[in-house]
Tab-separated table of C-alpha atoms in Angstrom:
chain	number	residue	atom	x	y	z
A	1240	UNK	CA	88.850	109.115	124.190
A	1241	UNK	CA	91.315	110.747	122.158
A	1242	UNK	CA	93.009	109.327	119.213
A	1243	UNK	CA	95.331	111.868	117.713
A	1244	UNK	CA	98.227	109.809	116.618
A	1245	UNK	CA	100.684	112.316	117.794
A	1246	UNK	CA	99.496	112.418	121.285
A	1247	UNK	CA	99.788	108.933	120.925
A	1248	UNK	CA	103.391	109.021	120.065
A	1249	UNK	CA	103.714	111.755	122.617
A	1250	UNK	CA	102.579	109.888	125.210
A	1251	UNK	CA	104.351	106.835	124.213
A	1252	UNK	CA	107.780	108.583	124.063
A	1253	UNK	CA	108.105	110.078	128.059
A	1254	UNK	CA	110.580	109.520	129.842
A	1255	UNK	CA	111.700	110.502	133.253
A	1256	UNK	CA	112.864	114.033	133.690
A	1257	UNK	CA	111.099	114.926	130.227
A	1258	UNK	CA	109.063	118.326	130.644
A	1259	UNK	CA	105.259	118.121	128.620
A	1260	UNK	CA	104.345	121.669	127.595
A	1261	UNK	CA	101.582	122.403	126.803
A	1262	UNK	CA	99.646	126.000	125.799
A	1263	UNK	CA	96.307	125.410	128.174
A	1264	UNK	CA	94.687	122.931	129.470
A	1265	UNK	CA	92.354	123.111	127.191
A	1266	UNK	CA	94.057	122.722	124.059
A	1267	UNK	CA	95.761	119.515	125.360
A	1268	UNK	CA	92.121	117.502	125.476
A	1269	UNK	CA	88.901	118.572	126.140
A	1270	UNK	CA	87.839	115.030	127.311
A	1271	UNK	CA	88.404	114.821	130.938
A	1272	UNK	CA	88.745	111.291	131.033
A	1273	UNK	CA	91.829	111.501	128.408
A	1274	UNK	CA	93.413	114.300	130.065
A	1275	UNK	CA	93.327	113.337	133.685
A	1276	UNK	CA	94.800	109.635	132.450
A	1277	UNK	CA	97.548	110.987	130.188
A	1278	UNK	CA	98.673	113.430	132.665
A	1279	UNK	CA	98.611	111.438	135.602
A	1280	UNK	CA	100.612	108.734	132.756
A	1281	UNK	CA	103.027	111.452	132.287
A	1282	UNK	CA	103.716	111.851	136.237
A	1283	UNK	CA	103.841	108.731	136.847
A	1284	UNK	CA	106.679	108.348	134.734
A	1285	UNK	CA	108.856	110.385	136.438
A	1286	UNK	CA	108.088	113.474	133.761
A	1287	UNK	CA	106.611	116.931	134.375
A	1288	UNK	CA	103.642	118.473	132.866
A	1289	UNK	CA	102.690	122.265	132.593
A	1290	UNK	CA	100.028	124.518	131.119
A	1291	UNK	CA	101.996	127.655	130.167
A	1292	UNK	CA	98.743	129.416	129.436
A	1293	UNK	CA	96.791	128.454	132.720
A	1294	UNK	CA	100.209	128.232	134.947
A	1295	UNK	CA	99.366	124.614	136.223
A	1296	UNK	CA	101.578	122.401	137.337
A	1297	UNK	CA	99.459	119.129	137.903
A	1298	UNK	CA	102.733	118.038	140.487
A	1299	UNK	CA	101.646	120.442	142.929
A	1300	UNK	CA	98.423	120.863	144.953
A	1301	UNK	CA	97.525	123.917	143.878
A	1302	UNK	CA	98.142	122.934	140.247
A	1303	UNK	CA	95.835	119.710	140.707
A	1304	UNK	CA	93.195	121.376	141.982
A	1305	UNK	CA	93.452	123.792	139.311
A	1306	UNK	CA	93.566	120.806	137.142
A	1307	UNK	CA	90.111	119.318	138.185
A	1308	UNK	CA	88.643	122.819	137.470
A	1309	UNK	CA	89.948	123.328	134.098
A	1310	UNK	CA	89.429	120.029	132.491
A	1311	UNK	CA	86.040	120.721	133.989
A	1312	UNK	CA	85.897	123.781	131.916
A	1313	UNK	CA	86.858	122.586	128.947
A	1314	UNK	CA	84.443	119.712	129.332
A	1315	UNK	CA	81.927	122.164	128.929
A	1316	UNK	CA	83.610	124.153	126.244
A	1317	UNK	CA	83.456	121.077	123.991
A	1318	UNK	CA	79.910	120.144	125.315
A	1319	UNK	CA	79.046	124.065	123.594
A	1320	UNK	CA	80.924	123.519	120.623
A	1321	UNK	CA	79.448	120.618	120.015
A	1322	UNK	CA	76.179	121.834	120.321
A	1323	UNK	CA	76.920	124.465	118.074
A	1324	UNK	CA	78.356	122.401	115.465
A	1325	UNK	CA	75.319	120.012	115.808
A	1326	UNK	CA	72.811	122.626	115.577
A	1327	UNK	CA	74.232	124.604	112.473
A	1328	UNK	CA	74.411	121.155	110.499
A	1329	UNK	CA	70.774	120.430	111.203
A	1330	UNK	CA	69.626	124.157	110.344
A	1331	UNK	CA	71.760	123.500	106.951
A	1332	UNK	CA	70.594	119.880	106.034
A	1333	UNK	CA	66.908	120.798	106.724
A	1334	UNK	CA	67.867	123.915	103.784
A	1335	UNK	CA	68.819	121.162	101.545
A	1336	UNK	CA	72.551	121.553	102.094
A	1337	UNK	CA	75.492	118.883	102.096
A	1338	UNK	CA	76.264	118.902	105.624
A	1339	UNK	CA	78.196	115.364	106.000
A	1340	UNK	CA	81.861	114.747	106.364
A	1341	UNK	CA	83.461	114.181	102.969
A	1342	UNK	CA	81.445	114.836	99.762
A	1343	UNK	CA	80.070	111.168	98.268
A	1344	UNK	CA	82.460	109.458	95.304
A	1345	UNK	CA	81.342	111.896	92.262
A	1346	UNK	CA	81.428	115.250	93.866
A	1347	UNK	CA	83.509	118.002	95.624
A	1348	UNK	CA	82.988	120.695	97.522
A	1349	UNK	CA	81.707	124.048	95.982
A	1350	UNK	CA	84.011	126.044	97.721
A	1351	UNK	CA	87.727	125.383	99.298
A	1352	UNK	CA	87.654	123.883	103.169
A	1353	UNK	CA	88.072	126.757	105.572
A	1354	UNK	CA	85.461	128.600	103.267
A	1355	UNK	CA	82.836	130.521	106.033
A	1356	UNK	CA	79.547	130.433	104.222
A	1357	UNK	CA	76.779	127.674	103.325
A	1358	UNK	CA	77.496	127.937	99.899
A	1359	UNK	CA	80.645	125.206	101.106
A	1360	UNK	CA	77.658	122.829	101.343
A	1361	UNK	CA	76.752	122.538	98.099
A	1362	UNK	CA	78.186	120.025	96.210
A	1363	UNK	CA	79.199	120.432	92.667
A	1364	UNK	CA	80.096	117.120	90.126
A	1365	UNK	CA	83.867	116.132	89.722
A	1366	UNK	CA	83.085	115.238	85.616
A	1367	UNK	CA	85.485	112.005	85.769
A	1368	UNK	CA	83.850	110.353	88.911
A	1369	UNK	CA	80.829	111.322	87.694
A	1370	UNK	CA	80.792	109.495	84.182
A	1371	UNK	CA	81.987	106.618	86.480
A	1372	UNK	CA	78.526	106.961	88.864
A	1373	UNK	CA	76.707	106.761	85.421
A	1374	UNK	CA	77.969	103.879	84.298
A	1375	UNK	CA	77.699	102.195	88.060
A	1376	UNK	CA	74.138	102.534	87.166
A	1377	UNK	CA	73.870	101.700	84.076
A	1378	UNK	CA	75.251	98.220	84.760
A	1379	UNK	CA	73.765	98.222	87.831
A	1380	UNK	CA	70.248	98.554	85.749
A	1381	UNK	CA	71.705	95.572	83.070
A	1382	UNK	CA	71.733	93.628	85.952
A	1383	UNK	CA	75.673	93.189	86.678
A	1384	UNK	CA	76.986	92.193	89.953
A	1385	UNK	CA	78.703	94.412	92.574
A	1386	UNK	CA	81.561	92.355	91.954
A	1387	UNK	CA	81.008	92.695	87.840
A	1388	UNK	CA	80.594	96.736	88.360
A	1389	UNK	CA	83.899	96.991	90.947
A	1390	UNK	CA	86.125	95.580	87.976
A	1391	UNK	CA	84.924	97.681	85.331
A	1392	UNK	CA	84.969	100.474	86.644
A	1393	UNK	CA	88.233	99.536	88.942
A	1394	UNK	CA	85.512	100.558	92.128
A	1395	UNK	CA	85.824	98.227	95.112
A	1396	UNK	CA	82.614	96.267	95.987
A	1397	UNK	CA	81.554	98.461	99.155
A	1398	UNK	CA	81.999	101.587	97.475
A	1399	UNK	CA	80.040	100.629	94.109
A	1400	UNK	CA	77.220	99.570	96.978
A	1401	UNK	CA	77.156	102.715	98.359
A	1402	UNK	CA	77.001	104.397	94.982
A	1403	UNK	CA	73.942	102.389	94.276
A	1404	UNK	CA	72.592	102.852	97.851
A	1405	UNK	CA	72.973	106.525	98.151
A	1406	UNK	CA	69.672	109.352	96.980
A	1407	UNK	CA	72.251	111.807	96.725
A	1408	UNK	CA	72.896	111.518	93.442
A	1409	UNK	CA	69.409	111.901	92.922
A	1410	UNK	CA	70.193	115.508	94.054
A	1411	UNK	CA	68.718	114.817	97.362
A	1412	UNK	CA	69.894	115.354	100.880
A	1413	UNK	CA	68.469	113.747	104.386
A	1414	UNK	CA	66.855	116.305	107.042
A	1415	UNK	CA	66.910	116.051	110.583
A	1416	UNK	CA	63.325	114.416	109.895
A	1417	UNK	CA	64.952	111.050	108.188
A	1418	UNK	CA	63.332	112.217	105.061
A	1419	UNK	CA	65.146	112.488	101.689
A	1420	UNK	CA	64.652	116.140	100.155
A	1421	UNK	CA	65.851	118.287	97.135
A	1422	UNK	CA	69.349	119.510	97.746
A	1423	UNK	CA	70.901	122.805	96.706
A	1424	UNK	CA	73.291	120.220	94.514
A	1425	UNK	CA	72.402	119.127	91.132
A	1426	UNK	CA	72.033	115.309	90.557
A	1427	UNK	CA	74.418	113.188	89.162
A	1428	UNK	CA	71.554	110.622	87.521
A	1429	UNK	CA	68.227	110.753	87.762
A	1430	UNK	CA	65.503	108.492	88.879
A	1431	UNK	CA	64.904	106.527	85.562
């Protein structure tokens, strides 16, 4: 379901006589469950919705049939995107790239977002964080606590876990296999 907060306050803010455009269909939601709800939300209270792109005007029956078929396509669009998306990041992990969300505490990006190449993937040490990974270990090694590590090194509990839970700073990815393998990024610590 969707969860952009300014559809949210979109939605929230009709009122009657209020006029929802909208470029396509498509563009609104491509989750046909979210977009037949908030549209039917938005008629129901008295507003008017309209693709400007597709020319459909949910109010009429033309425009609600026209509705069914293109949340139906973009259904699909999404289900292709996805699979595209989903593919591409499992050909890239199983090269030993960084194909997560955000890059772990201690790294960055190689390349800016919006950057169209693999090389985006790699990840590349932020110096300051990383000192602080090296020293997570370290007193992780002495034996200190989670709790002991978070307030030297001003890390919350949860992350300092992760830290310590995480082969990536080994320099090592996960491939579509579950196995850990050597990434394209150089590690942070290493296994001593």
């Amino acid at each position: 379901i969707e969860h952009r907060v300014q559809m949210q306050a979109l939605l929230a803010s009709v009122r009657e006589g209020d006029l929802v455009l909208c470029d396509k269909l498509d563009r609104w939601s491509r989750d046909p469950e979210f977009s037949y709800g908030s549209i039917r939300q938005i008629l129901e209270k008295g507003a008017s919705f309209y693709a400007v792109g597709d020319g459909c005007d949910p109010s009429t029956a033309d425009g609600d049939s026209m509705l069914n078929f293109r949340v139906l396509f973009a259904r699909e669009e999404h289900k292709r995107i996805r699979q595209r998306m989903v593919g591409t990041r499992e050909l890239l992990r199983d090269a030993g790239y960084y194909a997560e969300g955000l890059p772990p505490y201690g790294y960055r990006r190689s390349a800016p977002k919006g950057t169209r190449s693999a090389t985006k993937n790699v990840l590349i040490a932020n110096p300051a964080e990383a000192e602080v990974v090296r020293r997570v270990f370290a007193m992780s090694v002495a034996n200190l606590s989670l709790q002991q590590i978070g307030q030297s090194t001003g890390l919350l509990k949860d992350r300092v876990r992760d830290i310590l839970h995480s082969r990536v700073y080994l320099g090592q990815v996960l491939n579509t296999r579950g196995e850990w393998i050597s990434g394209k990024h150089e590690p942070i610590i290493d296994a001593a």
